[in-house]
Amino acid sequence: MANSEAFVPLDFSPQEEVAMQQQARDFYQLMSKRRSVRDFSDKPIPASVLEDAILAAGTAPSGANMQPWHFVVVENSAIKAKIREAAEVEERELYENRASKEWLDALAPLGTDANKPFLEAAPALIAIFLKKATIDAEGQKHKNYYTSESVGIATGVLITALHQAGLSTLTHTPSPMKFLTEILQRPSNERPFLLLVVGYPTEAALVPNIQRLPLSDIATFLK
Ligand code: IYR
């Protein structure tokens, strides 16, 4: 075994305050350019970028370190077409019947509809699954804790890693997503959590003209 100690020293290098401030500002500026994209080119993504972004996602904190996530990367056209077809069935139902007028009004500025061509156009879809339980090598089932918090954080890290590598994403959540379990043949201890569309934007890509809330609206500082 590489390391049988229960505790090991933390690998941590303190930074100068000026450098911290610059890094925080630079990172905010980088993240402020992240936008959800719906117009993807078919330009392929280097495999190592997807792998490293998923490794970064896998560093997310998780309840009892159970790491209750599984990422399925779909680059196969036939599987993407199946996913698009099944997602559009749910989306048509949403736009035609399930969504309230209030919901449709909230979506109007995004210009979305039940058509999801990006599910086939983009070079990669990452289906993110949440593991309610983990089955160990002996076939024993272990309950996982805080699964939605853990997988939500991992997804945030994944989106951030892909963005900083120069790729665009769309968080897509057709509901229900049971079709992903079937198409991707995932086991019964996993639930589909989110479908992340990944690729390069087309040169003509447009995004909704929306603004982020100011700091004073999203944070309260008590000193
Ligand atoms: N899943 C649908 C609807 C949708 C819902 C929300 I809330 C959004 O922020 C965006 C879309 C769709 O993808 O069109």
XYZ file of N, CA and C and ligand atoms in Angstrom:
683
model
N 0.852 -1.200 0.000
C 0.000 0.000 0.000
C 0.889 1.252 0.000
N 0.530 2.261 -0.773
C 1.392 3.437 -0.916
C 1.508 4.201 0.391
N 0.390 4.392 1.089
C 0.435 5.175 2.315
C -0.618 4.657 3.274
N -0.146 4.021 4.356
C -1.095 3.410 5.273
C -1.392 4.296 6.479
N -0.823 5.544 6.513
C -1.087 6.456 7.623
C -2.527 6.955 7.554
N -3.164 7.134 8.727
C -4.528 7.675 8.757
C -4.538 9.166 8.443
N -3.470 9.869 8.858
C -3.347 11.304 8.582
C -1.963 11.594 8.028
N -1.925 12.529 7.064
C -0.646 12.925 6.456
C -0.591 14.460 6.453
N 0.607 15.051 6.364
C 0.673 16.523 6.387
C -0.043 17.131 5.185
N -0.690 18.272 5.413
C -1.367 19.011 4.340
C -0.340 19.625 3.399
N -0.561 19.474 2.115
C 0.296 20.108 1.108
C -0.277 21.499 0.834
N 0.287 22.511 1.450
C -0.287 23.863 1.382
C 0.820 24.888 1.337
N 0.767 25.793 0.337
C 1.767 26.862 0.289
C 1.049 28.196 0.449
N 1.324 28.913 1.543
C 0.690 30.211 1.715
C 1.132 31.182 0.624
N 0.253 32.106 0.256
C 0.588 33.083 -0.781
C 0.630 34.475 -0.182
N 1.365 35.353 -0.831
C 1.384 36.764 -0.415
C -0.004 37.352 -0.643
N -0.394 38.300 0.205
C -1.730 38.885 0.067
C -1.959 39.547 -1.290
N -0.943 40.228 -1.783
C -1.097 40.909 -3.073
C -1.373 39.884 -4.176
N -0.641 38.774 -4.114
C -0.841 37.718 -5.116
C -2.233 37.105 -4.977
N -2.676 36.916 -3.720
C -4.025 36.369 -3.495
C -5.086 37.266 -4.116
N -4.916 38.563 -3.865
C -5.916 39.518 -4.368
C -5.946 39.499 -5.895
N -4.776 39.433 -6.493
C -4.706 39.410 -7.954
C -5.330 38.126 -8.513
N -5.012 37.019 -7.850
C -5.552 35.719 -8.319
C -7.068 35.702 -8.212
N -7.577 36.232 -7.098
C -9.029 36.228 -6.897
C -9.703 37.086 -7.971
N -9.115 38.247 -8.254
C -9.680 39.144 -9.267
C -9.599 38.506 -10.656
N -8.438 37.925 -10.970
C -8.261 37.291 -12.287
C -9.255 36.144 -12.462
N -9.443 35.366 -11.395
C -10.348 34.218 -11.502
C -11.789 34.683 -11.690
N -12.168 35.710 -10.946
C -13.518 36.258 -11.126
C -13.698 36.737 -12.571
N -12.677 37.431 -13.088
C -12.812 37.949 -14.462
C -12.911 36.818 -15.482
N -12.168 35.765 -15.238
C -12.256 34.595 -16.121
C -13.660 33.994 -16.047
N -14.160 33.827 -14.826
C -15.476 33.193 -14.656
C -16.611 34.075 -15.144
N -16.398 35.382 -15.105
C -17.489 36.260 -15.552
C -17.705 36.124 -17.055
N -16.743 35.533 -17.759
C -16.914 35.302 -19.195
C -17.567 33.960 -19.507
N -17.849 33.170 -18.470
C -18.545 31.896 -18.724
C -20.005 32.154 -19.043
N -20.464 31.595 -20.139
C -21.865 31.700 -20.502
C -22.375 30.325 -20.927
N -23.627 30.078 -20.634
C -24.246 28.856 -21.149
C -24.458 29.039 -22.636
N -23.946 28.087 -23.401
C -23.938 28.201 -24.868
C -24.872 27.156 -25.460
N -25.572 27.544 -26.519
C -26.471 26.582 -27.190
C -26.127 26.373 -28.661
N -25.106 27.105 -29.150
C -24.683 26.949 -30.551
C -23.270 26.374 -30.570
N -23.187 25.079 -30.781
C -21.883 24.397 -30.737
C -21.409 24.009 -32.123
N -20.089 24.140 -32.359
C -19.499 23.597 -33.585
C -19.178 22.120 -33.319
N -18.857 21.394 -34.401
C -18.572 19.964 -34.205
C -17.066 19.705 -34.031
N -16.288 20.769 -33.863
C -14.826 20.613 -33.686
C -14.528 19.680 -32.503
N -13.728 18.635 -32.730
C -13.471 17.691 -31.633
C -12.626 18.291 -30.507
N -12.776 17.718 -29.342
C -12.076 18.186 -28.133
C -10.925 17.211 -27.862
N -9.720 17.718 -27.520
C -8.647 16.782 -27.157
C -9.091 15.916 -25.968
N -8.879 14.603 -26.073
C -9.354 13.675 -25.038
C -8.797 14.028 -23.660
N -7.537 14.474 -23.614
C -6.928 14.719 -22.293
C -7.606 15.874 -21.574
N -8.199 16.814 -22.341
C -8.876 17.953 -21.699
C -10.115 17.457 -20.956
N -10.865 16.567 -21.595
C -12.048 16.002 -20.927
C -11.622 15.179 -19.713
N -10.560 14.410 -19.881
C -10.101 13.564 -18.771
C -9.639 14.401 -17.580
N -8.836 15.451 -17.868
C -8.337 16.274 -16.758
C -9.471 17.049 -16.095
N -10.446 17.504 -16.885
C -11.584 18.245 -16.295
C -12.380 17.313 -15.375
N -12.524 16.056 -15.769
C -13.253 15.107 -14.920
C -12.430 14.770 -13.674
N -11.111 14.649 -13.847
C -10.262 14.436 -12.660
C -10.401 15.612 -11.694
N -10.462 16.843 -12.247
C -10.650 18.030 -11.384
C -12.004 17.947 -10.679
N -13.043 17.560 -11.402
C -14.382 17.428 -10.793
C -14.341 16.419 -9.650
N -13.562 15.373 -9.843
C -13.452 14.316 -8.836
C -12.713 14.739 -7.578
N -12.162 15.983 -7.563
C -11.528 16.494 -6.336
C -12.538 17.186 -5.434
N -13.782 17.292 -5.876
C -14.804 17.999 -5.081
C -14.952 17.326 -3.714
N -15.275 18.128 -2.700
C -15.572 17.515 -1.401
C -16.850 16.694 -1.512
N -16.945 15.604 -0.755
C -18.172 14.803 -0.789
C -18.438 14.211 0.584
N -19.701 13.925 0.847
C -20.102 13.378 2.145
C -19.317 12.103 2.444
N -18.612 12.090 3.577
C -17.810 10.949 4.023
C -16.843 10.462 2.931
N -16.432 11.392 2.076
C -15.518 11.099 0.955
C -15.992 9.915 0.116
N -17.313 9.799 -0.067
C -17.838 8.670 -0.843
C -17.742 8.904 -2.355
N -17.483 10.164 -2.748
C -17.305 10.487 -4.179
C -18.447 9.880 -4.998
N -19.678 10.331 -4.701
C -20.864 9.642 -5.227
C -21.251 10.074 -6.646
N -20.266 10.092 -7.540
C -20.523 10.560 -8.890
C -19.980 9.587 -9.905
N -20.585 9.646 -11.098
C -20.035 8.917 -12.238
C -20.296 9.756 -13.488
N -19.263 9.878 -14.317
C -19.349 10.724 -15.507
C -19.288 9.832 -16.745
N -20.294 9.942 -17.602
C -20.267 9.173 -18.855
C -20.057 10.170 -19.997
N -18.937 10.035 -20.698
C -18.613 10.935 -21.804
C -19.114 10.296 -23.102
N -20.011 10.986 -23.775
C -20.591 10.446 -25.007
C -20.086 11.261 -26.190
N -19.296 10.603 -27.058
C -18.811 11.267 -28.272
C -19.304 10.518 -29.508
N -20.093 9.482 -29.292
C -20.577 8.625 -30.371
C -21.863 9.219 -30.970
N -21.858 9.411 -32.300
C -22.999 10.101 -32.943
C -24.311 9.375 -32.757
N -24.280 8.046 -32.842
C -25.539 7.287 -32.732
C -26.120 7.427 -31.319
N -25.253 7.414 -30.321
C -25.751 7.550 -28.931
C -26.235 8.983 -28.690
N -25.508 9.961 -29.238
C -25.964 11.351 -29.096
C -27.341 11.527 -29.725
N -27.554 10.897 -30.892
C -28.855 11.012 -31.576
C -29.969 10.406 -30.728
N -29.680 9.278 -30.091
C -30.685 8.634 -29.214
C -31.022 9.546 -28.042
N -29.984 10.161 -27.462
C -30.197 11.056 -26.315
C -31.026 12.268 -26.755
N -30.691 12.814 -27.926
C -31.456 13.968 -28.411
C -32.927 13.606 -28.586
N -33.165 12.468 -29.213
C -34.540 12.055 -29.488
C -35.335 11.915 -28.179
N -34.728 11.239 -27.198
C -35.428 11.018 -25.922
C -35.589 12.327 -25.149
N -34.576 13.192 -25.191
C -34.667 14.472 -24.460
C -35.759 15.338 -25.071
N -35.851 15.336 -26.397
C -36.852 16.185 -27.048
C -38.279 15.718 -26.750
N -38.465 14.422 -26.514
C -39.799 13.925 -26.118
C -40.195 14.594 -24.798
N -39.264 14.589 -23.826
C -39.558 15.207 -22.519
C -39.706 16.715 -22.641
N -38.872 17.316 -23.459
C -38.925 18.782 -23.599
C -40.215 19.231 -24.282
N -40.683 18.464 -25.272
C -41.970 18.826 -25.915
C -43.085 18.789 -24.893
N -43.051 17.747 -24.069
C -44.066 17.603 -23.009
C -43.976 18.798 -22.044
N -42.742 19.196 -21.738
C -42.553 20.337 -20.824
C -43.134 21.618 -21.425
N -42.696 21.936 -22.646
C -43.119 23.212 -23.250
C -44.606 23.214 -23.584
N -45.176 22.028 -23.941
C -46.589 22.004 -24.356
C -47.539 21.806 -23.185
N -47.135 21.052 -22.164
C -48.081 20.714 -21.086
C -47.590 20.985 -19.668
N -46.363 20.551 -19.354
C -45.967 20.546 -17.939
C -45.678 21.934 -17.371
N -45.062 22.802 -18.176
C -44.601 24.088 -17.629
C -45.779 25.039 -17.428
N -45.785 25.739 -16.290
C -46.817 26.749 -16.022
C -46.539 27.979 -16.892
N -47.525 28.865 -16.956
C -47.318 30.108 -17.721
C -46.174 30.912 -17.087
N -46.134 30.891 -15.760
C -45.074 31.629 -15.048
C -43.691 31.109 -15.452
N -43.585 29.787 -15.564
C -42.297 29.181 -15.940
C -41.944 29.564 -17.394
N -42.919 29.427 -18.282
C -42.643 29.758 -19.687
C -42.260 31.233 -19.827
N -42.902 32.101 -19.038
C -42.556 33.526 -19.086
C -41.119 33.751 -18.604
N -40.703 32.988 -17.566
C -39.327 33.127 -17.040
C -38.302 32.644 -18.067
N -38.699 31.657 -18.878
C -37.773 31.100 -19.883
C -37.699 31.965 -21.146
N -38.731 32.790 -21.369
C -38.818 33.538 -22.639
C -37.534 34.300 -22.988
N -36.874 35.002 -22.030
C -35.663 35.746 -22.406
C -34.527 34.852 -22.898
N -34.580 33.558 -22.568
C -33.514 32.642 -23.008
C -33.751 32.163 -24.440
N -34.966 32.312 -24.930
C -35.275 31.916 -26.309
C -35.205 30.418 -26.530
N -35.407 29.623 -25.489
C -35.318 28.164 -25.641
C -36.646 27.588 -26.127
N -36.581 26.415 -26.732
C -37.793 25.664 -27.060
C -37.460 24.176 -26.979
N -38.364 23.330 -27.446
C -38.176 21.881 -27.266
C -37.136 21.278 -28.215
N -36.654 22.074 -29.158
C -35.665 21.596 -30.126
C -34.272 21.653 -29.526
N -33.556 20.533 -29.545
C -32.235 20.500 -28.900
C -31.154 20.002 -29.860
N -30.937 20.729 -30.981
C -29.939 20.276 -31.964
C -28.533 20.161 -31.376
N -28.241 20.968 -30.342
C -26.890 20.932 -29.755
C -26.551 19.559 -29.176
N -27.568 18.755 -28.866
C -27.274 17.423 -28.298
C -26.604 16.514 -29.328
N -26.790 16.859 -30.617
C -26.085 16.098 -31.665
C -24.894 16.862 -32.220
N -25.001 18.194 -32.249
C -23.943 19.001 -32.878
C -22.676 19.036 -32.033
N -22.825 19.132 -30.725
C -21.644 19.275 -29.862
C -20.806 18.004 -29.900
N -19.469 18.139 -29.793
C -18.621 16.945 -29.885
C -18.771 15.996 -28.703
N -19.153 16.532 -27.519
C -19.247 15.647 -26.344
C -20.419 16.021 -25.455
N -21.059 14.993 -24.939
C -22.045 15.162 -23.873
C -21.455 14.451 -22.665
N -21.522 15.092 -21.514
C -21.110 14.389 -20.285
C -22.365 14.194 -19.443
N -22.791 12.941 -19.334
C -23.935 12.617 -18.482
C -23.389 12.379 -17.085
N -23.912 13.151 -16.128
C -23.413 13.055 -14.746
C -24.437 12.275 -13.928
N -23.967 11.228 -13.300
C -24.840 10.372 -12.492
C -24.492 10.525 -11.018
N -25.536 10.455 -10.197
C -25.398 10.555 -8.739
C -25.609 9.159 -8.165
N -24.661 8.728 -7.337
C -24.765 7.385 -6.757
C -25.387 7.464 -5.368
N -26.625 7.001 -5.254
C -27.309 6.986 -3.947
C -26.564 6.040 -3.008
N -25.973 5.003 -3.592
C -25.173 4.050 -2.822
C -24.002 3.637 -3.703
N -22.938 3.168 -3.034
C -21.774 2.659 -3.771
C -21.704 1.157 -3.537
N -21.469 0.422 -4.609
C -21.298 -1.030 -4.472
C -19.792 -1.292 -4.468
N -19.283 -1.895 -3.402
C -17.831 -2.101 -3.330
C -17.409 -3.356 -4.108
N -16.094 -3.620 -4.097
C -15.545 -4.721 -4.903
C -16.135 -6.072 -4.499
N -16.600 -6.184 -3.239
C -17.211 -7.461 -2.773
C -18.715 -7.508 -3.034
N -19.236 -6.463 -3.708
C -20.674 -6.444 -4.010
C -21.513 -5.906 -2.858
N -20.867 -5.363 -1.803
C -21.580 -4.786 -0.657
C -22.054 -3.381 -0.982
N -23.270 -3.055 -0.548
C -23.843 -1.731 -0.812
C -23.560 -0.790 0.349
N -23.013 0.411 0.076
C -22.761 1.405 1.131
C -23.552 2.653 0.812
N -24.331 3.116 1.787
C -25.138 4.318 1.583
C -24.216 5.530 1.446
N -24.566 6.446 0.544
C -23.808 7.691 0.407
C -24.575 8.836 1.074
N -23.840 9.894 1.431
C -24.415 11.007 2.195
C -24.274 12.316 1.427
N -25.228 13.199 1.625
C -25.188 14.523 0.979
C -24.894 14.400 -0.516
N -25.600 13.503 -1.167
C -25.254 13.215 -2.566
C -25.534 14.391 -3.499
N -26.668 15.078 -3.315
C -26.906 16.172 -4.280
C -25.939 17.325 -4.061
N -25.606 17.603 -2.788
C -24.605 18.654 -2.539
C -23.276 18.257 -3.194
N -22.849 17.004 -2.965
C -21.547 16.552 -3.463
C -21.493 16.591 -4.995
N -22.512 16.047 -5.627
C -22.484 15.981 -7.096
C -22.689 17.382 -7.695
N -23.452 18.226 -6.991
C -23.608 19.614 -7.447
C -22.267 20.345 -7.435
N -21.499 20.152 -6.376
C -20.181 20.812 -6.281
C -19.259 20.263 -7.376
N -19.249 18.935 -7.556
C -18.386 18.322 -8.586
C -18.754 18.859 -9.972
N -20.028 19.036 -10.200
C -20.472 19.557 -11.498
C -19.982 20.994 -11.690
N -20.019 21.774 -10.603
C -19.512 23.146 -10.682
C -18.027 23.177 -11.009
N -17.281 22.275 -10.379
C -15.840 22.212 -10.663
C -15.623 21.795 -12.126
N -16.421 20.851 -12.601
C -16.284 20.379 -13.990
C -16.541 21.526 -14.984
N -17.601 22.255 -14.758
C -17.943 23.385 -15.646
C -16.819 24.420 -15.622
N -16.293 24.682 -14.425
C -15.216 25.663 -14.269
C -13.942 25.186 -14.969
N -13.616 23.903 -14.804
C -12.401 23.349 -15.430
C -12.505 23.422 -16.955
N -13.680 23.093 -17.481
C -13.852 23.125 -18.934
C -13.785 24.564 -19.445
N -14.382 25.475 -18.697
C -14.358 26.888 -19.096
C -12.925 27.414 -19.130
N -12.168 27.118 -18.073
C -10.800 27.671 -18.045
C -9.908 26.992 -19.081
N -10.296 25.803 -19.553
C -9.532 25.154 -20.632
C -9.926 25.712 -22.005
N -10.944 26.570 -22.044
C -11.312 27.202 -23.314
C -12.495 26.564 -24.019
N -13.293 25.806 -23.264
C -14.475 25.175 -23.856
C -15.745 25.799 -23.302
N -16.822 25.633 -24.054
C -18.128 26.101 -23.595
C -18.959 24.917 -23.152
N -19.921 25.207 -22.274
C -20.810 24.143 -21.789
C -22.244 24.652 -21.753
N -23.144 23.691 -21.693
C -24.549 23.981 -21.387
C -25.003 22.959 -20.365
N -25.539 23.440 -19.259
C -26.151 22.521 -18.290
C -27.557 22.257 -18.793
N -27.799 21.014 -19.156
C -29.101 20.678 -19.735
C -29.786 19.679 -18.806
N -31.041 19.970 -18.473
C -31.740 19.107 -17.513
C -33.130 18.741 -18.003
N -33.226 17.965 -19.084
C -34.557 17.484 -19.464
C -35.112 16.678 -18.292
N -36.400 16.743 -18.078
C -36.952 16.070 -16.901
C -38.242 15.327 -17.258
N -38.381 14.062 -16.854
C -37.404 13.232 -16.159
C -36.283 12.772 -17.091
N -35.172 12.343 -16.493
C -33.984 11.944 -17.279
C -33.737 10.443 -17.235
N -34.763 9.694 -16.890
C -34.613 8.242 -16.789
C -34.053 7.624 -18.082
N -34.360 8.275 -19.210
C -33.870 7.743 -20.489
C -32.343 7.626 -20.514
N -31.663 8.472 -19.736
C -30.187 8.403 -19.718
C -29.699 7.106 -19.073
N -30.420 6.675 -18.036
C -30.077 5.398 -17.379
C -30.196 4.265 -18.388
N -31.282 4.315 -19.179
C -31.524 3.229 -20.140
C -30.538 3.283 -21.305
N -30.425 4.455 -21.930
C -29.559 4.552 -23.111
C -28.102 4.247 -22.747
N -27.669 4.750 -21.583
C -26.257 4.592 -21.197
C -26.023 3.360 -20.320
N -27.113 2.605 -20.091
C -27.032 1.320 -19.380
C -26.325 1.439 -18.028
N -26.807 2.402 -17.232
C -26.219 2.597 -15.907
C -26.924 1.726 -14.878
N -26.204 1.338 -13.813
C -26.800 0.466 -12.794
C -27.836 1.194 -11.929
N -28.621 0.394 -11.163
C -29.779 0.958 -10.448
C -29.398 1.795 -9.231
N -28.125 1.755 -8.791
C -27.721 2.614 -7.672
C -27.362 4.031 -8.133
N -27.474 4.302 -9.445
C -27.145 5.633 -9.971
C -28.398 6.323 -10.503
N -28.491 7.649 -10.279
C -29.574 8.465 -10.840
C -28.972 9.510 -11.766
N -29.600 9.747 -12.917
C -29.087 10.835 -13.763
C -29.233 12.167 -13.031
N -28.165 12.963 -13.016
C -28.167 14.228 -12.268
C -28.249 15.417 -13.219
N -27.470 15.346 -14.298
C -27.399 16.486 -15.217
C -26.706 16.045 -16.503
N -27.088 16.672 -17.586
C -26.446 16.392 -18.869
C -25.680 17.647 -19.263
N -24.345 17.527 -19.355
C -23.525 18.686 -19.693
C -23.098 18.586 -21.157
N -23.467 19.602 -21.925
C -23.089 19.661 -23.338
C -21.760 20.408 -23.395
N -20.778 19.855 -24.121
C -19.418 20.425 -24.110
C -18.881 20.584 -25.527
N -18.261 21.717 -25.789
C -17.622 21.896 -27.090
C -17.178 23.330 -27.281
N -16.869 23.658 -28.551
C -16.513 25.028 -28.899
C -17.779 25.718 -29.399
N -17.957 26.990 -29.088
C -19.104 27.700 -29.662
C -18.894 27.911 -31.162
N -19.972 28.030 -31.919
C -19.823 28.417 -33.331
C -19.376 29.883 -33.352
N -18.799 30.307 -34.492
C -18.351 31.708 -34.565
C -19.513 32.661 -34.434
N -20.704 32.228 -34.880
C -21.878 33.111 -34.863
C -22.713 32.963 -33.597
N -22.202 32.224 -32.613
C -23.021 31.938 -31.413
C -23.501 33.224 -30.737
N -24.761 33.237 -30.388
C -25.349 34.341 -29.624
C -25.764 33.804 -28.270
N -25.725 34.674 -27.266
C -26.214 34.281 -25.939
C -27.196 35.351 -25.468
N -28.118 34.979 -24.579
C -29.077 35.975 -24.090
C -28.357 37.134 -23.394
N -28.925 38.324 -23.553
C -28.327 39.520 -22.946
C -28.796 39.637 -21.497
N -28.170 38.830 -20.638
C -28.556 38.820 -19.228
C -27.387 39.298 -18.371
N -27.695 39.770 -17.187
C -26.660 40.337 -16.307
C -26.580 39.528 -15.020
N -25.410 39.558 -14.386
C -25.267 38.943 -13.063
C -25.603 39.964 -11.976
N -26.140 39.467 -10.888
C -26.502 40.339 -9.768
C -25.244 40.934 -9.143
N -25.339 42.171 -8.641
C -24.177 42.765 -7.948
C -23.920 42.087 -6.607
N -22.693 42.282 -6.113
C -22.279 41.656 -4.846
C -23.267 41.952 -3.722
N -23.741 43.201 -3.670
C -24.625 43.592 -2.558
C -25.941 42.822 -2.574
N -26.330 42.288 -3.743
C -27.574 41.502 -3.819
C -27.349 40.031 -3.484
N -26.129 39.546 -3.646
C -25.919 38.104 -3.458
C -25.156 37.762 -2.186
N -24.683 38.784 -1.467
C -23.890 38.482 -0.266
C -24.192 39.464 0.851
N -24.066 38.960 2.070
C -24.170 39.795 3.271
C -22.904 39.565 4.075
N -22.232 40.630 4.433
C -20.989 40.490 5.214
C -21.247 40.956 6.642
N -21.096 40.116 7.598
C -21.290 40.456 9.013
C -19.921 40.476 9.672
N -19.521 41.639 10.171
C -18.175 41.704 10.768
C -18.277 42.045 12.248
N -35.164 22.044 -19.781
C -35.768 23.008 -20.694
C -36.309 24.218 -20.035
C -35.363 25.099 -19.331
C -35.563 25.333 -17.994
C -34.781 26.213 -17.311
I -35.262 26.619 -15.380
C -33.713 26.868 -17.958
O -32.884 27.756 -17.268
C -33.492 26.632 -19.311
C -34.311 25.732 -19.987
C -34.820 23.351 -21.840
O -33.650 22.957 -21.801
O -35.239 24.005 -22.785
